[in-house]
Coordinates of C-alpha atoms and ligand atoms in Angstrom, one line a residue:
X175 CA 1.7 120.5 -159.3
X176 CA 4.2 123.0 -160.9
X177 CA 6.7 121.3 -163.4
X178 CA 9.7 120.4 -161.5
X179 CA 8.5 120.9 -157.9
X180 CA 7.9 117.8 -155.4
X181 CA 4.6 117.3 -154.1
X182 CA 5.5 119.6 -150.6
X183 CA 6.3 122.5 -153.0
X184 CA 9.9 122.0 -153.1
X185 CA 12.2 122.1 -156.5
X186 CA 13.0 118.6 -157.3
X187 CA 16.3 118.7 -158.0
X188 CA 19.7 120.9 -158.2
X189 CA 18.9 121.2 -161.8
X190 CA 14.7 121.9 -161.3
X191 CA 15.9 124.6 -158.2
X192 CA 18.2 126.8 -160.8
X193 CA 15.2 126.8 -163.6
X194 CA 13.0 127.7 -161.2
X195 CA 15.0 131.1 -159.9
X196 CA 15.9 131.6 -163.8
X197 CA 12.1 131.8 -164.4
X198 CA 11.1 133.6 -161.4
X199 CA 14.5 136.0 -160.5
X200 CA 15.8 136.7 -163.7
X201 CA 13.1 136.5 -166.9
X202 CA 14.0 137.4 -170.1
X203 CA 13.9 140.7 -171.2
X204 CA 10.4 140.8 -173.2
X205 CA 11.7 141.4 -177.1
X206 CA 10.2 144.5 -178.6
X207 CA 7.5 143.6 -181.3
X208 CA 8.3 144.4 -184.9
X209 CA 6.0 144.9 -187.7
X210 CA 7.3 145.3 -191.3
X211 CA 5.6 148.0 -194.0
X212 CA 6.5 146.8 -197.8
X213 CA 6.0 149.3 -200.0
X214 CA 4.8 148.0 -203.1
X215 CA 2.4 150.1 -204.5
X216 CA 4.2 151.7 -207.6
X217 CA 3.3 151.2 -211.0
X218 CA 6.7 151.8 -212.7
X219 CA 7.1 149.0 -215.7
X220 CA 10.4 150.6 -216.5
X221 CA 11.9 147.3 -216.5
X222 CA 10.0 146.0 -218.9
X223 CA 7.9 143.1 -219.5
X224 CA 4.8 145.5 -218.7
X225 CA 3.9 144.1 -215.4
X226 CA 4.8 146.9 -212.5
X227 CA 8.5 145.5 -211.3
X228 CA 7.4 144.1 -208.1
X229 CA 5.4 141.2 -209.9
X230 CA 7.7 140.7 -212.5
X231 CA 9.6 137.4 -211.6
X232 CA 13.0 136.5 -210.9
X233 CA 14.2 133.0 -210.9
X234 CA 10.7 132.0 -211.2
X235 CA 9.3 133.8 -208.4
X236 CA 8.0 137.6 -208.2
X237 CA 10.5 139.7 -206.6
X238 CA 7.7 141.1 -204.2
X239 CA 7.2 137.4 -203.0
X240 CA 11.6 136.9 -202.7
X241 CA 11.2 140.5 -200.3
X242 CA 8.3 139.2 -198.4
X243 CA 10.4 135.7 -197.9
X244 CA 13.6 137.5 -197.2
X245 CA 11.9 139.5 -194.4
X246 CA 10.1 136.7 -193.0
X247 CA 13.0 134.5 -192.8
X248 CA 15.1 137.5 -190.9
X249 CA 11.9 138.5 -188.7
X250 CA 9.6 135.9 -188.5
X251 CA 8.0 136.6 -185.4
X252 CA 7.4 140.4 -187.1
X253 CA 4.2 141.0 -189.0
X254 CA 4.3 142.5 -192.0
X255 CA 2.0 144.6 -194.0
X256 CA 2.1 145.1 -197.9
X257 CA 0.9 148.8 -199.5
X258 CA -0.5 148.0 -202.9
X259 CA -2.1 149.4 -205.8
X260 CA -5.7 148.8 -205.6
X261 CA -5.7 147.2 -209.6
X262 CA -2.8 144.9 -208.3
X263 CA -4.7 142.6 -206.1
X264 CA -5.0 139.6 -207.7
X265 CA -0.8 140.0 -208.8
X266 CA -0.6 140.3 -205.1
X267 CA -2.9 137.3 -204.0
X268 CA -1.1 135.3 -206.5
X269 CA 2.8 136.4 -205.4
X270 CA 1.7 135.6 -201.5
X271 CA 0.2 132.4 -202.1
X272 CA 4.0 131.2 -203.2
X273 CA 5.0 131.8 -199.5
X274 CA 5.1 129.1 -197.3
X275 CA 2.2 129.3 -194.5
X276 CA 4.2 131.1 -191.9
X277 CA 5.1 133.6 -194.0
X278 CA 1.2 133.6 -195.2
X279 CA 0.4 134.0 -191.3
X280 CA 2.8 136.9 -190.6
X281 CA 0.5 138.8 -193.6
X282 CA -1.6 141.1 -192.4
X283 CA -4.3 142.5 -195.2
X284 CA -2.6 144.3 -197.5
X285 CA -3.6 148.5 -197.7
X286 CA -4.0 150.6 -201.2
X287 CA -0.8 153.1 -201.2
X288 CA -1.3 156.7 -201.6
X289 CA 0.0 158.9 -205.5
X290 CA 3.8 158.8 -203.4
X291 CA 5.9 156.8 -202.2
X292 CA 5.7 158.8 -199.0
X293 CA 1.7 158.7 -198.5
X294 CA 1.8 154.7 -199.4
X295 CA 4.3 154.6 -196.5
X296 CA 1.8 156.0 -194.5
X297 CA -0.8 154.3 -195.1
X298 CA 0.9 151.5 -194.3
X299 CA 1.6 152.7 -190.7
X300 CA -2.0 153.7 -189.9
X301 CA -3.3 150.6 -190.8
X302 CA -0.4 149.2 -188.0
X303 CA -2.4 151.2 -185.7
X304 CA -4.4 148.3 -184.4
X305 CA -1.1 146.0 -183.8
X306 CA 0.9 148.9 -182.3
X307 CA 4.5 147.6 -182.9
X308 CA 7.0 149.0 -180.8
X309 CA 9.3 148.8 -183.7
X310 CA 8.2 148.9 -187.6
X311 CA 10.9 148.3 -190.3
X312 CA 9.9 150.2 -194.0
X313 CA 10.7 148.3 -196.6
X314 CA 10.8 148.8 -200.2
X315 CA 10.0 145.6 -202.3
X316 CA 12.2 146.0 -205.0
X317 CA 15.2 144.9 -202.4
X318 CA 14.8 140.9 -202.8
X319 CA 18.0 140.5 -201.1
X320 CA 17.4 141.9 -197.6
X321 CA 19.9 139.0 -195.3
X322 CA 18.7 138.2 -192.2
X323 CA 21.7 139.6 -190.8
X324 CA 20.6 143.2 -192.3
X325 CA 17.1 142.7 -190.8
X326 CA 19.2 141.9 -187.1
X327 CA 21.0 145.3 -187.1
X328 CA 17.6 147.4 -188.8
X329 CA 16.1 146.0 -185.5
X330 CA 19.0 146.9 -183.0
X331 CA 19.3 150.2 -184.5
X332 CA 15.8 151.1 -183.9
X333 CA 15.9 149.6 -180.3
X334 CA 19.0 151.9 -179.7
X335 CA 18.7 155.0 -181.2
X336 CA 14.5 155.1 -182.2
X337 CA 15.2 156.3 -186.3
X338 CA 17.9 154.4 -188.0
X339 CA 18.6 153.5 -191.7
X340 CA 21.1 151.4 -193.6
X341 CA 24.0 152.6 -195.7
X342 CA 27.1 152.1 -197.4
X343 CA 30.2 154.1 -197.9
X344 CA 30.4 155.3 -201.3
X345 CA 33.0 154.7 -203.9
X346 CA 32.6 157.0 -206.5
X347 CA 32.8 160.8 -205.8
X348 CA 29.6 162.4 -206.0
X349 CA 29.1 165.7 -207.4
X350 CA 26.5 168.4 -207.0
X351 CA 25.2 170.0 -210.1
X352 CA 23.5 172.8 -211.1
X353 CA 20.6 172.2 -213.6
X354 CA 22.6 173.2 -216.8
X355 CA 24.7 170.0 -215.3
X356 CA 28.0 172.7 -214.2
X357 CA 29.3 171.5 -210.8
X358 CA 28.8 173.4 -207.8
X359 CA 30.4 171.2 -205.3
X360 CA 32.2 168.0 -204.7
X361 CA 31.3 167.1 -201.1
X362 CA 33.8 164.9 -199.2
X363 CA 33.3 160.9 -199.7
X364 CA 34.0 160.1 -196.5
X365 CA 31.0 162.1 -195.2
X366 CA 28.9 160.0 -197.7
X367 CA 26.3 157.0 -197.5
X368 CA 24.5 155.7 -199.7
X369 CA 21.6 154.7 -198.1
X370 CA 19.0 151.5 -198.4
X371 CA 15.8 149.7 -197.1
X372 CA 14.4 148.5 -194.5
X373 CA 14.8 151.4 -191.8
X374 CA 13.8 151.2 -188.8
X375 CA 12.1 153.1 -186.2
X376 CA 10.5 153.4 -183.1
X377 CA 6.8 153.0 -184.3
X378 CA 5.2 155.9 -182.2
X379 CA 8.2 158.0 -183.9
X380 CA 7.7 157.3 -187.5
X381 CA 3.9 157.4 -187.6
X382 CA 3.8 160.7 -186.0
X383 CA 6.5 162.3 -187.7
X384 CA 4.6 160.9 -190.9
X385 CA 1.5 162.2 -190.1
X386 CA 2.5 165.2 -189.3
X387 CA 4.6 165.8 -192.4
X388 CA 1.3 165.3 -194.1
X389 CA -0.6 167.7 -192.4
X390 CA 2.0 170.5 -193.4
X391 CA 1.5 169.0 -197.1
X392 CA 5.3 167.9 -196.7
X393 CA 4.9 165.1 -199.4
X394 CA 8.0 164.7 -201.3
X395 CA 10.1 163.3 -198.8
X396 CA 12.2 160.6 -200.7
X397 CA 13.0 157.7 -197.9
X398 CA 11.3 157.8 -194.1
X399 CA 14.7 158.9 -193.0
X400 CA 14.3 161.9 -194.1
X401 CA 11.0 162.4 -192.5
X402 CA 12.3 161.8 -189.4
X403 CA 15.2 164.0 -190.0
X404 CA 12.3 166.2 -190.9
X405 CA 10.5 165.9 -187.7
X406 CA 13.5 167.2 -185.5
X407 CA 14.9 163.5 -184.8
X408 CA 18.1 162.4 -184.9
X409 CA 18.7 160.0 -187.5
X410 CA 21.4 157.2 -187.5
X411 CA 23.5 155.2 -189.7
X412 CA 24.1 151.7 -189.2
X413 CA 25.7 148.9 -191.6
X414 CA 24.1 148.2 -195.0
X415 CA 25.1 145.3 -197.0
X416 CA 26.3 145.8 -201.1
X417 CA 24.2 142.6 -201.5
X418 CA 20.8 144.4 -200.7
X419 CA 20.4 145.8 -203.9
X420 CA 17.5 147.6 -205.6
X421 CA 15.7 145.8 -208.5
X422 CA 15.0 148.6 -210.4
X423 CA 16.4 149.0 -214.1
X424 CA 16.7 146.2 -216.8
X425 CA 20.5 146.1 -216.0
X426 CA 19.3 145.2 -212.5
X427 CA 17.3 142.8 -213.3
X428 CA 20.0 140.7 -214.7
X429 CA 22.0 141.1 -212.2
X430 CA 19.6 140.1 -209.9
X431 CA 19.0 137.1 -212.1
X432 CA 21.9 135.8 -211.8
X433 CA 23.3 136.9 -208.1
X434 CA 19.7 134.6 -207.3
X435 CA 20.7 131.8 -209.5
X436 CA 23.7 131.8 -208.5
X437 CA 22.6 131.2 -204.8
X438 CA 20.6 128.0 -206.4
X439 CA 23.8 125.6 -207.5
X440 CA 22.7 122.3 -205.6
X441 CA 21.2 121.3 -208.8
X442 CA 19.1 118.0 -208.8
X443 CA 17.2 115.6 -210.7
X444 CA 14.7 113.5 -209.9
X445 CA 12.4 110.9 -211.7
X446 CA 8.5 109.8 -211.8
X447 CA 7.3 106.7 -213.1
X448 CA 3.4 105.6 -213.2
X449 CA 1.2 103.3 -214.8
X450 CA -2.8 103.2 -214.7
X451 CA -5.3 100.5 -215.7
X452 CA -8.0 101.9 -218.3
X453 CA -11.5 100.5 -217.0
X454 CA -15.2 101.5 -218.0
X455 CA -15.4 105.9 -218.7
X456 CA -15.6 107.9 -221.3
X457 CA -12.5 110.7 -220.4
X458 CA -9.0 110.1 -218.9
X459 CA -6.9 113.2 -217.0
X460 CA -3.2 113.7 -218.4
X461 CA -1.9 116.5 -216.4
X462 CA -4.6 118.0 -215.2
X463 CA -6.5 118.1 -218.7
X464 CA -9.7 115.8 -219.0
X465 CA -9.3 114.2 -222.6
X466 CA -12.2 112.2 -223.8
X467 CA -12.2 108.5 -224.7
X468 CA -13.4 105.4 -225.0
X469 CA -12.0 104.3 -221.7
X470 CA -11.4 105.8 -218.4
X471 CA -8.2 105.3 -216.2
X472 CA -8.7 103.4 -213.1
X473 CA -7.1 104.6 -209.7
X474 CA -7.6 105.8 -206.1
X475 CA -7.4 109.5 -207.3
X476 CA -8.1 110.9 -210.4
X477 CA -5.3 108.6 -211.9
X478 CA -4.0 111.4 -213.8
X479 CA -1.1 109.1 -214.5
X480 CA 1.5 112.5 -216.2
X481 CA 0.7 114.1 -213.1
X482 CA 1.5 111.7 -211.0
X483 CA 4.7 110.8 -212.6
X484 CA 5.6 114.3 -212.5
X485 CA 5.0 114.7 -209.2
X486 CA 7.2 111.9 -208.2
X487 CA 10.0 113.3 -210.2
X488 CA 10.1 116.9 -207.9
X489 CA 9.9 114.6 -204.8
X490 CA 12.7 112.4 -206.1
X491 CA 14.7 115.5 -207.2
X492 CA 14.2 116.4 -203.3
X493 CA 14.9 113.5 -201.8
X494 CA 12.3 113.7 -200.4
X495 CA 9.8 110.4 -200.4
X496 CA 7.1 109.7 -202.7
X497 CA 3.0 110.6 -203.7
X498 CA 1.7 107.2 -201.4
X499 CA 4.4 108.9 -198.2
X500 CA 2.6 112.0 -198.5
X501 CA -0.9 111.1 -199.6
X502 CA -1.4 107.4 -198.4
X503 CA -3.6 105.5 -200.5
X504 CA -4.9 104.2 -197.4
X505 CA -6.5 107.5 -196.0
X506 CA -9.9 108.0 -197.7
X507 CA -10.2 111.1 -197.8
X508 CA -7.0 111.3 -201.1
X509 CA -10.6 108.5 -202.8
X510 CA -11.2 110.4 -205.8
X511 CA -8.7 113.8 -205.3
X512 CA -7.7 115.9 -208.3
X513 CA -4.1 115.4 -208.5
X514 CA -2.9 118.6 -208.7
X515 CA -3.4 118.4 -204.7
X516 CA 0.1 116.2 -205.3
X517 CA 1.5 118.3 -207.6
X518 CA 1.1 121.7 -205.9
X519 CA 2.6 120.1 -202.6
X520 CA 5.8 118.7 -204.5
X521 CA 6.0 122.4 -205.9
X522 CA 5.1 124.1 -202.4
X523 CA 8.2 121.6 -200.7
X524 CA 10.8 123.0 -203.1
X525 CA 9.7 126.4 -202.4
X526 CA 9.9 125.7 -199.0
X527 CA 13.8 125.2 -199.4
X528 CA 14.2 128.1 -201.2
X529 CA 14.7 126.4 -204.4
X530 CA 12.7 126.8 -207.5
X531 CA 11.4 123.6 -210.4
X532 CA 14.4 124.3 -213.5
X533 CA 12.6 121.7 -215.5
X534 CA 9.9 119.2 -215.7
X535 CA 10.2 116.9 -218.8
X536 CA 6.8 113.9 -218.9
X537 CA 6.2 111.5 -221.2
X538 CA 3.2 109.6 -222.2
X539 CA 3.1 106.2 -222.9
X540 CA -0.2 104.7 -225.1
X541 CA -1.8 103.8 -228.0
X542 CA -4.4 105.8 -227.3
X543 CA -5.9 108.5 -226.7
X544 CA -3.7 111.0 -229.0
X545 CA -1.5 113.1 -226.6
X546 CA -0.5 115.9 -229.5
X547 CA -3.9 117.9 -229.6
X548 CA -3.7 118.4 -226.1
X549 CA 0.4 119.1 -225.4
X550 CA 0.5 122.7 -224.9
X551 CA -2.9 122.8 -222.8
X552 CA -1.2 120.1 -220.3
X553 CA 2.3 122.5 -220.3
X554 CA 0.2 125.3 -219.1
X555 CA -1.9 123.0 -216.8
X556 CA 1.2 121.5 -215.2
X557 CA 2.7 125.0 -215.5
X558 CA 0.5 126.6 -213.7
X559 CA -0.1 124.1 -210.9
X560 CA 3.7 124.0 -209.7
X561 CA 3.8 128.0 -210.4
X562 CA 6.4 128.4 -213.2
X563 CA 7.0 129.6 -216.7
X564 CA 4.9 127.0 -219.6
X565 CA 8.3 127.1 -220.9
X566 CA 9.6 125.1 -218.4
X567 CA 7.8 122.2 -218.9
X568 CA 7.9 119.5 -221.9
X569 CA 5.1 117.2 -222.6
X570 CA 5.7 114.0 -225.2
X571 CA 3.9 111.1 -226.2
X572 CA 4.5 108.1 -227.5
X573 CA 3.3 104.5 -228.5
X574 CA 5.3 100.9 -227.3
X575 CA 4.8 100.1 -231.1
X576 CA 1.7 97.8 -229.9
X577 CA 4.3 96.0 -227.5
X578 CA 3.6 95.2 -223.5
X579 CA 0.8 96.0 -221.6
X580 CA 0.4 99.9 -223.2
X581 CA 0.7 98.0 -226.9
X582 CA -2.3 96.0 -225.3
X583 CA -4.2 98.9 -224.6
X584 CA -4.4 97.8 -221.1
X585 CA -3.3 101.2 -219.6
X586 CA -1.7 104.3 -220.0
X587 CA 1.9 105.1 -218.4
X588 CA 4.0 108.0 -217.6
X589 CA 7.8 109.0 -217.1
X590 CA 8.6 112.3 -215.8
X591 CA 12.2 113.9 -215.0
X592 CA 12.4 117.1 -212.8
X593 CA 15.5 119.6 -212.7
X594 CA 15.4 121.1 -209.0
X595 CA 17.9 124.1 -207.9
X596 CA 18.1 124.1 -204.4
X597 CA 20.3 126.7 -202.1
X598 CA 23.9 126.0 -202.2
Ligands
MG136 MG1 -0.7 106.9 -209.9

């Protein structure tokens, strides 16, 4: 029997009758499918710290994996598709594994680019040729900032008028010049836009119009606009948004810096506190390091009790329960985890809001083993787990001057604090 019908076929109530014509009379309009081509294949380190730009980070994270978030948030229903250079796999693998798993799902395999920006742009669109979007938005990933507002009108447009890109009126008056750098002309402002990523087209437009700029050897078209434009089509402009910058210079960079730091001002700390037995062993773990000893540490996990601690502190910075809420202790199959399970979550769960780990500050409490050899290796262990810079993370030790159950040598314990920046 059909949900909200009586057992002689007829709508149960008032309420059951009106669904029913909605669904059958009236359905909704089907919603055209989107796919999303990020063009990331460039090489250009021009901004310095010689990684290509799109892997360089930005409040922590990559700025290719703040595009891919920005997009997903604004389109998540659209796949995307990422053109890369072939030597930047693993910088790729690593920036997508920040994203949370819907964004991960909306990923198709990522394609190698082509020498321009133009032939990566179309690779991108042949390997769409199995999904056949109706629409496909081109990004470029140096534009962390894309709102989800943007994304809405790159997706009407398209819908509307088939080839449509985003721009902004310009404020300074642009001048043409000749190539000793004498002015031939000073068009009218008015008539000017400055124009941005993603645009949007109807898919069947763009990858025909790309493939057959190629086949006339048409390759140094700058933006996909102007291959449409190219192609005969009518190209329109719709409302870009002064936010949606391009990462591209050091200058930019900073900027960028701090417009996304400034978007993370709901700043919170949290703190960890853990204490493990030593029993029979021969090693301990202290944030993900194995140190060797006379004892080992008894626990349900790996009682990596720094890692624990620390863990606790991001979920207390979030609000957001504890290790034994998220892993219970009763649940055998957390008998004998490495911790970092824990401490990837906690990090994956401030990600997940958009925020990113400021600080993580742990501290070591024992007589023994000696923490010092080992600091820096447990900073870049713990750095690495969560997924941020080894200089945000301190590591101390420290004795209870022989005092307690730690002066005993009974057991090790830990304190961790955690500095979280949320979105505002
Ligand atoms: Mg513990």
């Amino acid at each position: 029997m059909s949900r909200g019908l009586t057992q002689n076929g007829k709508p149960a109530t008032q309420s059951d009758l009106a669904e029913l014509v909605t669904d059958t009379m009236t359905p909704a309009p089907t919603p055209s499918s989107v796919a999303i081509v990020v063009v990331a294949a460039g090489r250009g380190s021009r901004a310095g710290e010689g990684l290509p730009k799109q892997y360089r980070t930005l409040a922590g994270e990559p700025i290719i994996t703040h595009a891919l978030r920005a997009l997903h948030a604004g389109a998540p229903q659209a796949r995307m598709l990422v053109t890369i250079h072939p030597d930047d796999r693993a910088l790729y693998d690593a920036a997508v594994a920040r994203l949370n798993p819907a964004a991960q799902q909306a990923l198709l395999e990522p394609v190698a680019g082509g020498a321009t920006r133009q032939a990566s742009v179309k690779a991108g669109l042949e390997a769409l040729a199995g999904v056949a979007p109706d629409l496909v938005l081109i990004h470029d990933c140096a534009r962390p900032f894309a709102s989800p507002a943007l994304i809405a009108r790159a997706i009407a447009a398209a819908q509307t008028h088939g080839a449509a890109v985003p721009g902004l009126a310009v404020t300074d008056t642009i001048k043409q010049v000749d190539a000793g750098g004498r002015i031939e002309s000073t068009p009218p402002r008015a008539s000017l836009r400055a124009v941005q990523t993603p645009q949007a087209f109807r898919y069947a437009l763009i990858a025909t119009a790309h493939k057959l700029a190629a086949s006339t050897g048409q390759m140094e078209l700058t933006d996909d606009g102007a291959v449409a434009e190219w192609a005969g089509h009518a190209v329109h402009v719709f409302e870009g948004d002064a936010a949606n910058m391009k990462v591209t210079n050091p200058e930019d960079f900073a900027a960028a810096e701090a417009r996304m730091m400034g978007q993370l001002l709901d700043i919170r700390t949290g703190q960890g506190f853990d204490v493990h037995a030593f029993t029979e062993g021969d090693q301990i773990w202290l944030g993900g390091v194995s140190i060797p000893h006379t004892r080992g540490l008894l626990g349900h996990s790996d009682a990596d009790v720094l890692m624990h601690a620390v863990t606790d502190a991001i979920y207390g910075a979030l609000a957001d329960g504890d290790i034994g809420a998220h892993f219970p202790p009763s649940d055998p199959q957390w008998k004998g985890a490495p911790s970092d399970i824990f401490l990837r979550h906690a990090a994956q769960r401030v990600r997940e809001r958009g925020g990113m780990i400021a600080h993580v500050d742990g501290t070591v409490i024992c007589e023994a083993p000696k923490v010092g050899p080992h600091r820096d290796a447990i900073r870049a262990k713990l750095a690495q787990i969560m997924g941020v810079d080894v200089s945000r993370v301190a590591v101390k030790a420290t004795t209870s001057e022989q005092l307690g159950f730690t002066g005993r040598r009974e057991g090790v314990a830990a304190m961790a604090l955690a500095t979280v920046r949320l979105p505002s």
